[in-house]
Short mmCIF file of N, CA and C in Angstrom, two decimals:
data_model
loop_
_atom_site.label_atom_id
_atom_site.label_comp_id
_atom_site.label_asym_id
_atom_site.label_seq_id
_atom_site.Cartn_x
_atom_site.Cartn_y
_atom_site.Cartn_z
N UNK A 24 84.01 76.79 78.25
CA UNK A 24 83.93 76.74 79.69
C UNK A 24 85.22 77.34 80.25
N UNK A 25 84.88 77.89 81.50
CA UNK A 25 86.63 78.56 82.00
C UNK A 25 85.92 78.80 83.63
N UNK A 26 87.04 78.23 84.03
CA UNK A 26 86.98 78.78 85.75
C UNK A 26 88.68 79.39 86.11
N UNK A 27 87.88 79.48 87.60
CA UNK A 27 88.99 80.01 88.10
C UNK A 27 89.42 79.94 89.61
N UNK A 28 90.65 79.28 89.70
CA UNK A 28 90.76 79.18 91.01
C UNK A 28 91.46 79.82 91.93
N UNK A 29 91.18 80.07 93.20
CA UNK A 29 92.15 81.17 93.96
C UNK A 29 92.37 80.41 95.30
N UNK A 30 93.38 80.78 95.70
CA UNK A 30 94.15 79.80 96.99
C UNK A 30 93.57 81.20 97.51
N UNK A 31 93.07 80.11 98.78
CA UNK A 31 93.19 80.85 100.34
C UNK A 31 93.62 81.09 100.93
N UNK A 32 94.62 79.97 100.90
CA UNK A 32 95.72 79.16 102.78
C UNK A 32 95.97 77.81 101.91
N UNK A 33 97.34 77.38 102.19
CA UNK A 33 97.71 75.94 101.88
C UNK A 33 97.25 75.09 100.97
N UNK A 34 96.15 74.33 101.49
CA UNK A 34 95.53 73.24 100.58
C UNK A 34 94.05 73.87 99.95
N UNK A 35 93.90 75.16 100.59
CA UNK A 35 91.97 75.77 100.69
C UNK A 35 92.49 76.47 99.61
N UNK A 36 91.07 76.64 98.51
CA UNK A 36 91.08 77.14 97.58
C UNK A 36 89.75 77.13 97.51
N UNK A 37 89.32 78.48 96.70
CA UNK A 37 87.84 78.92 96.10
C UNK A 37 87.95 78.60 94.67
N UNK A 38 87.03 77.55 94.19
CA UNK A 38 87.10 77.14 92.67
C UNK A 38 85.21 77.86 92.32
N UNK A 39 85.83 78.92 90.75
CA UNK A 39 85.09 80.14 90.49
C UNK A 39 84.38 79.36 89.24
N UNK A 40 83.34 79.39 88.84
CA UNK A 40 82.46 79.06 87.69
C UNK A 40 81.25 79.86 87.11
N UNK A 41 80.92 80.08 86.27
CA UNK A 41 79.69 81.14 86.25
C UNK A 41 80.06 82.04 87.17
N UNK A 42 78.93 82.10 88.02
CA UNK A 42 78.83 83.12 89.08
C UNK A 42 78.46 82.11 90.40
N UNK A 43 79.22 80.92 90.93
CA UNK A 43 79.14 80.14 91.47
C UNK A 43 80.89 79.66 92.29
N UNK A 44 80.63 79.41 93.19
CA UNK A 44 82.09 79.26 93.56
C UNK A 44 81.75 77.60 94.89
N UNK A 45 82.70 77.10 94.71
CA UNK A 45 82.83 75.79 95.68
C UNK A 45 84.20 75.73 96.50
N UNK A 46 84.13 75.04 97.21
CA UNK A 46 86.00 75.36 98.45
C UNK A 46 85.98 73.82 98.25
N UNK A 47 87.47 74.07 97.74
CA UNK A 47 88.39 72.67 97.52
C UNK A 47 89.49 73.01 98.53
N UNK A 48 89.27 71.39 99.09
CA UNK A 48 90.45 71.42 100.55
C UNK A 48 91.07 69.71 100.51
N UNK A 49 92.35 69.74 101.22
CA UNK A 49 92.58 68.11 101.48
C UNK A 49 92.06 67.76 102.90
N UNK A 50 92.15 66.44 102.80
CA UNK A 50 91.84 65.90 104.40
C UNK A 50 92.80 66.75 105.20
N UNK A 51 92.10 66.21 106.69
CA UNK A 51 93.59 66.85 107.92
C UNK A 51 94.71 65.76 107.94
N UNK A 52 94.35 64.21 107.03
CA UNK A 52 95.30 63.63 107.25
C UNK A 52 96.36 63.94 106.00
N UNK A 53 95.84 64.87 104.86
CA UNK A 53 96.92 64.92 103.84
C UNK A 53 97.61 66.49 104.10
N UNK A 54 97.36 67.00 105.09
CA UNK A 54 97.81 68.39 105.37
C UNK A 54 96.48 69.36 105.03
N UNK A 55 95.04 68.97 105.02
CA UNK A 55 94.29 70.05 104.90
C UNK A 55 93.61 70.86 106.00
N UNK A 56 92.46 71.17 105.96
CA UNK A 56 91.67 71.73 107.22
C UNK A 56 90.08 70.91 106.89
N UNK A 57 90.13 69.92 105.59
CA UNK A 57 88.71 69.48 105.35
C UNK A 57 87.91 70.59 105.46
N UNK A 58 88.00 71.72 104.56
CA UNK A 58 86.72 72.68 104.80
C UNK A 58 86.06 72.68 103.27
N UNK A 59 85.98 71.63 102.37
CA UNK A 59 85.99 71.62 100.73
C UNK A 59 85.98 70.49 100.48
N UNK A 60 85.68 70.16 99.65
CA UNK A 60 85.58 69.39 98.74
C UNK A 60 87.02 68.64 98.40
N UNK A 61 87.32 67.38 97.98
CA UNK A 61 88.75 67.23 97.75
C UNK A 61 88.30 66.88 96.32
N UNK A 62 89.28 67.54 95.56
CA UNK A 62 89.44 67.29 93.90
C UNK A 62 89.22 65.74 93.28
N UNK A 63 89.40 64.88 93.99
CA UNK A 63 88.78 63.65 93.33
C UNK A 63 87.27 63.40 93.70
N UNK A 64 86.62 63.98 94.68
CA UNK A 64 85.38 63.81 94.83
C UNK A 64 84.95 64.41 93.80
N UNK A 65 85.23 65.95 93.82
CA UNK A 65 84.70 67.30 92.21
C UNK A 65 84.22 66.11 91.23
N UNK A 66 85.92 65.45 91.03
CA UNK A 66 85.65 64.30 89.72
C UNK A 66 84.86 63.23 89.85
N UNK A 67 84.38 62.69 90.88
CA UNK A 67 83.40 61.86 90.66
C UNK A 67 81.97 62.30 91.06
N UNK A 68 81.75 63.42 91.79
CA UNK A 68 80.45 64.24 91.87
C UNK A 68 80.47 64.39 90.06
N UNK A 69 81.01 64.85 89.12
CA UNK A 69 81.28 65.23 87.55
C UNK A 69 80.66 64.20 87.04
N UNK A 70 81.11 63.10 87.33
CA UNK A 70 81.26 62.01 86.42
C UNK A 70 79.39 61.46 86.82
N UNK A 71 79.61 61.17 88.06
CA UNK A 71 78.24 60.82 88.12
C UNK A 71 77.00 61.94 88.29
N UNK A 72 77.19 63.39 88.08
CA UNK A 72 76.35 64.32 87.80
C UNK A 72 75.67 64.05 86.02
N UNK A 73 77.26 63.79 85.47
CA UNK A 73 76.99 64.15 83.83
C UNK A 73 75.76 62.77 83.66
N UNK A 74 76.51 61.36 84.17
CA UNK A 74 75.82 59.95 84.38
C UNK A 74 74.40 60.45 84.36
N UNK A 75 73.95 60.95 85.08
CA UNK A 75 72.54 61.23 85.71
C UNK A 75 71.60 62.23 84.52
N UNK A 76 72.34 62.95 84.12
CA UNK A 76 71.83 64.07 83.26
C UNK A 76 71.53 62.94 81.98
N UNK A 77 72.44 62.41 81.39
CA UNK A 77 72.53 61.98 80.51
C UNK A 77 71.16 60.41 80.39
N UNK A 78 71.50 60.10 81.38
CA UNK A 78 70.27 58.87 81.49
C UNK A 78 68.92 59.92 81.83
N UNK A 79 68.53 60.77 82.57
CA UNK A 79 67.20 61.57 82.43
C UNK A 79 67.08 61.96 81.04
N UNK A 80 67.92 62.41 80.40
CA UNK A 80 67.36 62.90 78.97
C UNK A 80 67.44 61.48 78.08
N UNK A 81 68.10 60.73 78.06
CA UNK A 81 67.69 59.45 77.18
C UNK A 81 66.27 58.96 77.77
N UNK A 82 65.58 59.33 79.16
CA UNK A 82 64.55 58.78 79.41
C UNK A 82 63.42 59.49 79.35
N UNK A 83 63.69 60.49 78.80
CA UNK A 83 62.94 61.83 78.37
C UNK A 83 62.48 61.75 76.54
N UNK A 84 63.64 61.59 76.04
CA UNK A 84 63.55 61.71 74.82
C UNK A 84 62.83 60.27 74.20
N UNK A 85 62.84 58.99 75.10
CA UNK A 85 62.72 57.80 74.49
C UNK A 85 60.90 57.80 75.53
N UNK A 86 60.63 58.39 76.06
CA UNK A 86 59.49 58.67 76.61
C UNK A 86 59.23 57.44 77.69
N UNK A 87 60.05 56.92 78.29
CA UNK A 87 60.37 55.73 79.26
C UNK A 87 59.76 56.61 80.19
N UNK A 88 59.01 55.78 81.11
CA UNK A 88 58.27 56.00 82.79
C UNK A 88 59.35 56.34 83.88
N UNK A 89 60.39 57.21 83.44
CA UNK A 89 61.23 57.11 85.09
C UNK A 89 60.61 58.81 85.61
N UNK A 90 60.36 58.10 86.78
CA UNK A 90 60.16 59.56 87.36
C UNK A 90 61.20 59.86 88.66
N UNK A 91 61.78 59.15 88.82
CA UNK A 91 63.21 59.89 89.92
C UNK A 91 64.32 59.08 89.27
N UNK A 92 65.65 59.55 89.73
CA UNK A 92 66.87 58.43 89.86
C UNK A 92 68.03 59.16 91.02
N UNK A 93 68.51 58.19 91.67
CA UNK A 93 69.66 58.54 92.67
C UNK A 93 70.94 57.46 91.97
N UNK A 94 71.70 58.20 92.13
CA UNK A 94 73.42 57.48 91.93
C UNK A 94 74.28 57.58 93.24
N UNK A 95 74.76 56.72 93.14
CA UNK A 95 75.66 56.17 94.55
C UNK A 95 77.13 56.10 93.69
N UNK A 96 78.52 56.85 94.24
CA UNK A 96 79.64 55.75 93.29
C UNK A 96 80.51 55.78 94.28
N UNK A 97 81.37 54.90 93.97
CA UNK A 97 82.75 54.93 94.65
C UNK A 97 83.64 54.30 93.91
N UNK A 98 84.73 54.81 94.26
CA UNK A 98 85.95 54.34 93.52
C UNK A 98 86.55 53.07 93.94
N UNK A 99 87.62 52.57 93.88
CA UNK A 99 88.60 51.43 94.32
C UNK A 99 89.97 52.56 93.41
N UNK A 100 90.32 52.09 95.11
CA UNK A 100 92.25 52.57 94.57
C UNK A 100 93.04 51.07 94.98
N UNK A 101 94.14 51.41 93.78
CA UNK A 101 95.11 50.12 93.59
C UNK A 101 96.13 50.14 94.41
N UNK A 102 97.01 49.70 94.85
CA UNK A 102 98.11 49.79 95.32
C UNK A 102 99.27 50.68 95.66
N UNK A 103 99.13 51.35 94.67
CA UNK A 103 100.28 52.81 94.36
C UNK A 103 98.82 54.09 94.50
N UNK A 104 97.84 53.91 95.19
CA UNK A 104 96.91 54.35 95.07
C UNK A 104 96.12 55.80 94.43
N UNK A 105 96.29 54.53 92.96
CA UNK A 105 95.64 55.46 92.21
C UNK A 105 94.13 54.75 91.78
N UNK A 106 93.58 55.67 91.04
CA UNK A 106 91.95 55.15 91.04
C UNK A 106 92.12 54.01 89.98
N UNK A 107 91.50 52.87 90.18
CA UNK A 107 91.62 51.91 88.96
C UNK A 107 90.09 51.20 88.47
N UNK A 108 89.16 51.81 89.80
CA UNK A 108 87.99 51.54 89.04
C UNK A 108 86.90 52.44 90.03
N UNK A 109 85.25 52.51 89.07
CA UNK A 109 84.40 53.33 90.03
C UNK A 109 83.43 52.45 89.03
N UNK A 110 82.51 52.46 90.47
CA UNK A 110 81.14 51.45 90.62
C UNK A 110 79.70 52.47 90.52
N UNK A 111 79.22 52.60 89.80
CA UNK A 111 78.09 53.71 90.00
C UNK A 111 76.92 52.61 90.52
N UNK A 112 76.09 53.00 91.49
CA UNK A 112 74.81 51.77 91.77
C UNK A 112 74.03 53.19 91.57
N UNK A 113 72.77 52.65 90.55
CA UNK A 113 71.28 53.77 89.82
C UNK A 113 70.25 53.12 91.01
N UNK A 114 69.77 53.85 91.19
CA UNK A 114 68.51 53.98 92.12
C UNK A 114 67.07 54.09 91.13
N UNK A 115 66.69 53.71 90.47
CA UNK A 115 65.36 53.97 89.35
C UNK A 115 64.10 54.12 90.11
N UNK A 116 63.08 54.96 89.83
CA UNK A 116 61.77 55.18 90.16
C UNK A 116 60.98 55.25 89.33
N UNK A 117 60.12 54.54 88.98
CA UNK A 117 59.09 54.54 87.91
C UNK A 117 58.71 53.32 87.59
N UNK A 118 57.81 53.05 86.45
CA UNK A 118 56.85 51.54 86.15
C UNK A 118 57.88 51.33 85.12
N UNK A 119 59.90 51.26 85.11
CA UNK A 119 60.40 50.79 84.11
C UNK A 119 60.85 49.49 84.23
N UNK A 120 60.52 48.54 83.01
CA UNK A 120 60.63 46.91 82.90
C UNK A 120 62.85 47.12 83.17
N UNK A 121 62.66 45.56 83.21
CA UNK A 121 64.45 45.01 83.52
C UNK A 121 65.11 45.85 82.10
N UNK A 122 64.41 45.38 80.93
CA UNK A 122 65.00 45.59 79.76
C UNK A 122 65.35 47.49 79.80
N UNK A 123 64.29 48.14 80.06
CA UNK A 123 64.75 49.47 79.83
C UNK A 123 65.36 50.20 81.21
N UNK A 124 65.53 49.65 81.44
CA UNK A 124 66.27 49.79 82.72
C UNK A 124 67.76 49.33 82.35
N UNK A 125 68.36 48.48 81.82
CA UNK A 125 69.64 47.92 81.13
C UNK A 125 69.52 48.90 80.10
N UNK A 126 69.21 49.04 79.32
CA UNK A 126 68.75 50.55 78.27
C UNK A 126 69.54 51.69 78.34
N UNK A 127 68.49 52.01 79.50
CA UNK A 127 69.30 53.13 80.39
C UNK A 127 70.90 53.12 80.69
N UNK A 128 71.10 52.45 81.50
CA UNK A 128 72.33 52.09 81.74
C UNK A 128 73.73 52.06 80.90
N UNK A 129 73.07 51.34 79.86
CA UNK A 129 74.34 50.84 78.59
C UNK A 129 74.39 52.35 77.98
N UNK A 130 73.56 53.04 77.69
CA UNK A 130 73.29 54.45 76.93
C UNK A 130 74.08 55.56 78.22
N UNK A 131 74.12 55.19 79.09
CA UNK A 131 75.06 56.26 79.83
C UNK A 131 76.41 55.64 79.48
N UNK A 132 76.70 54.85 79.76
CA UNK A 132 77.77 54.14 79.48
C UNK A 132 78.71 54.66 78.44
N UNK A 133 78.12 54.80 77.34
CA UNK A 133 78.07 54.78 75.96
C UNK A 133 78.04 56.58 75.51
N UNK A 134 77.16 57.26 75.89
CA UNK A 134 77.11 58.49 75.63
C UNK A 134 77.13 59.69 76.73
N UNK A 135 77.65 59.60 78.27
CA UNK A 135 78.13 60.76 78.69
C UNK A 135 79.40 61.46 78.61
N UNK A 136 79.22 62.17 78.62
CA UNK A 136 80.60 62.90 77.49
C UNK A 136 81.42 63.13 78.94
N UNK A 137 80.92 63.57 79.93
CA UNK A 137 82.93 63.43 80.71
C UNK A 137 82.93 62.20 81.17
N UNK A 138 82.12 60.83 81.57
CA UNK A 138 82.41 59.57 81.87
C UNK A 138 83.34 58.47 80.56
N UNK A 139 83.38 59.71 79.35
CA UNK A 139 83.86 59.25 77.76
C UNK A 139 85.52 59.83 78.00
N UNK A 140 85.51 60.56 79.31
CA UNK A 140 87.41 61.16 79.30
C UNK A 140 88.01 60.05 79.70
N UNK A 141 87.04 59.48 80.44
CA UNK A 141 87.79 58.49 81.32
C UNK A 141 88.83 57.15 81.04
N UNK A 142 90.05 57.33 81.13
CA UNK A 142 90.83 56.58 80.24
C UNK A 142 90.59 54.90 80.86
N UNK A 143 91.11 54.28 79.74
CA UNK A 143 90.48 52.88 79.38
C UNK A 143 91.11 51.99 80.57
N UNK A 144 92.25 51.68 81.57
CA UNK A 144 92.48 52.09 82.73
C UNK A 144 92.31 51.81 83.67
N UNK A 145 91.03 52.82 83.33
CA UNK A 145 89.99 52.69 85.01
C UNK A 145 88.80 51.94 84.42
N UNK A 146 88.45 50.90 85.41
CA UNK A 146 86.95 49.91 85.21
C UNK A 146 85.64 50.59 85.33
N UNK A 147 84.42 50.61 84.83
CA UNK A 147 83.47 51.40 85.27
C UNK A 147 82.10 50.59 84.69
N UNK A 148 81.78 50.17 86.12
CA UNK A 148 80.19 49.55 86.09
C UNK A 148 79.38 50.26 86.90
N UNK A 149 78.37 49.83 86.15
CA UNK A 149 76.83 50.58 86.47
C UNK A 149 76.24 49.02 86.92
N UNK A 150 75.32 49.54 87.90
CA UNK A 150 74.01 48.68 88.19
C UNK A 150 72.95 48.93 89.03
N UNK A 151 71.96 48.64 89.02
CA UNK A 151 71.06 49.10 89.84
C UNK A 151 70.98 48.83 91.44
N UNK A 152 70.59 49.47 92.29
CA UNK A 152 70.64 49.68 93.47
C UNK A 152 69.40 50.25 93.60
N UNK A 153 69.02 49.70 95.21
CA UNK A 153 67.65 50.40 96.06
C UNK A 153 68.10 51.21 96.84
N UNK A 154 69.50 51.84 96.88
CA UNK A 154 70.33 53.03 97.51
C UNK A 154 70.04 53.11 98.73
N UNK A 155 69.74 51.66 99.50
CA UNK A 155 69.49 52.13 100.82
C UNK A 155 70.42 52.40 101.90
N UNK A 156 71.52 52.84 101.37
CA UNK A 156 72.79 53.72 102.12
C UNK A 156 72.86 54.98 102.00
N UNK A 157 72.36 55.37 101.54
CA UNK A 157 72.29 57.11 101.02
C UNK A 157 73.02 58.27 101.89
N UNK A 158 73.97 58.52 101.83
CA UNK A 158 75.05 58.81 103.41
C UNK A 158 74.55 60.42 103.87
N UNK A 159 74.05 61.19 102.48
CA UNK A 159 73.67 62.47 103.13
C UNK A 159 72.38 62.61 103.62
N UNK A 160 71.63 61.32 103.87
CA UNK A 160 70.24 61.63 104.15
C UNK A 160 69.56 62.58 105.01
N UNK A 161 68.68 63.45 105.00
CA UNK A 161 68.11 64.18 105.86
C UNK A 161 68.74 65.97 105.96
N UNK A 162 69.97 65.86 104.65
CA UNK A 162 70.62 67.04 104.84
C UNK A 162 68.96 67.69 103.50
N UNK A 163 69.69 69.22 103.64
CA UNK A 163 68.34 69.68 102.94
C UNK A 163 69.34 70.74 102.47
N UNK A 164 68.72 70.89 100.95
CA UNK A 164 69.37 72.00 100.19
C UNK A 164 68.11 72.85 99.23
N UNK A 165 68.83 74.19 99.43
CA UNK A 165 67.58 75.17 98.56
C UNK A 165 69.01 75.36 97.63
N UNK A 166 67.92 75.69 95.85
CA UNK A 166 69.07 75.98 95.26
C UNK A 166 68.78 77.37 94.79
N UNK A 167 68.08 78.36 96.04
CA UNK A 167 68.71 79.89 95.48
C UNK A 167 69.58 80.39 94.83
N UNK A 168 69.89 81.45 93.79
CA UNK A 168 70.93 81.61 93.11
C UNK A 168 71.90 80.83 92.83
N UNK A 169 71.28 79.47 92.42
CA UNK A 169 72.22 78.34 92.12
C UNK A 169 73.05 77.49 93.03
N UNK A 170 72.85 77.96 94.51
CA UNK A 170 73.63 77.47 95.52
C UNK A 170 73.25 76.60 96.40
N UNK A 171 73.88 75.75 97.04
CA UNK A 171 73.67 74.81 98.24
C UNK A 171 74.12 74.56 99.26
N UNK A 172 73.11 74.62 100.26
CA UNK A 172 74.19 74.53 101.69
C UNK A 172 73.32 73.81 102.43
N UNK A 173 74.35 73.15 103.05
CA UNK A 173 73.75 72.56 104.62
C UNK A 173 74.19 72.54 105.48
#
C-alpha cells in the first residue's frame, strides 16, 4: 500500500490513494478551515470500515442470515487528551439469534487486522445498537469512479 500526501494551505492537505484522493483539514478551533476530514476521524472511519468488512465476510463465509449492518463509534479522550477508548454500537439486519450475533462481534474483535494495531491502551467494545442516531441521515452518495459526495 502507498499514498501520498500534498499540502494545500496550512492545515489542508489532499491525501492520494489508488486513483482516489480525500482533504484532510483541522477544526477552525485548532487553526483549520474544516474543509476535510481530521486525521483521527480517517482513523476511526479505518477502524470501523475494516470492523464492518470483516464481520460481513465472517457472515458470509459462516452462511449466517445478516443482510445489512451499520456501525456507529466514538471515542473517549482522557485528560491529557488522548484517545483512551472507542465504543463501536453494530446495527444488525437479518433473522440472526443473540448467540450469532455475539459471534459476530467477538470474531471482529479478534480478527480485523487494523482494529489488531490498536495498542492495548486504548479500551474497545462492541455492542449492538438500533442506531437510531445515525448523524448523516438523508445525505446520499453515488460511488462513481469510486467517489463520494454530498
Amino acid at each position: 500500500m502507498k499514498i501520498y500526501i500534498q499540502r494545500v494551505k496550512r492545515f489542508l492537505h489532499l491525501a492520494h490513494a489508488q486513483n482516489r484522493t480525500v482533504t484532510v483539514d483541522q477544526s477552525v478551533e485548532r487553526g483549520g478551515e474544516d474543509l476535510g476530514f481530521r486525521p483521527t476521524e480517517l482513523w476511526l472511519i479505518g477502524l470501523s470500515s475494516c470492523s464492518m468488512m470483516t464481520l460481513i465476510r465472517y457472515a458470509e463465509q459462516n452462511a449466517l442470515p445478516l443482510t445489512d449492518v451499520s456501525v456507529n463509534a466514538e471515542d473517549t479522550v482522557d485528560e491529557n487528551g488522548d484517545i483512551s477508548a472507542i465504543d463501536f454500537s453494530v446495527s444488525f439486519t437479518g433473522d440472526l439469534t443473540d448467540e450469532q450475533k455475539e459471534s459476530l462481534l467477538q470474531h471482529v474483535k479478534k480478527n480485523c487486522k487494523v482494529l489488531r494495531t490498536v495498542g492495548s491502551h486504548i479500551a474497545i467494545s462492541f455492542k449492538e445498537s438500533d442506531l437510531t442516531d445515525t448523524p448523516n441521515e438523508g445525505t446520499s452518495c453515488t460511488l462513481e469512479g469510486g467517489n463520494c459526495c454530498t
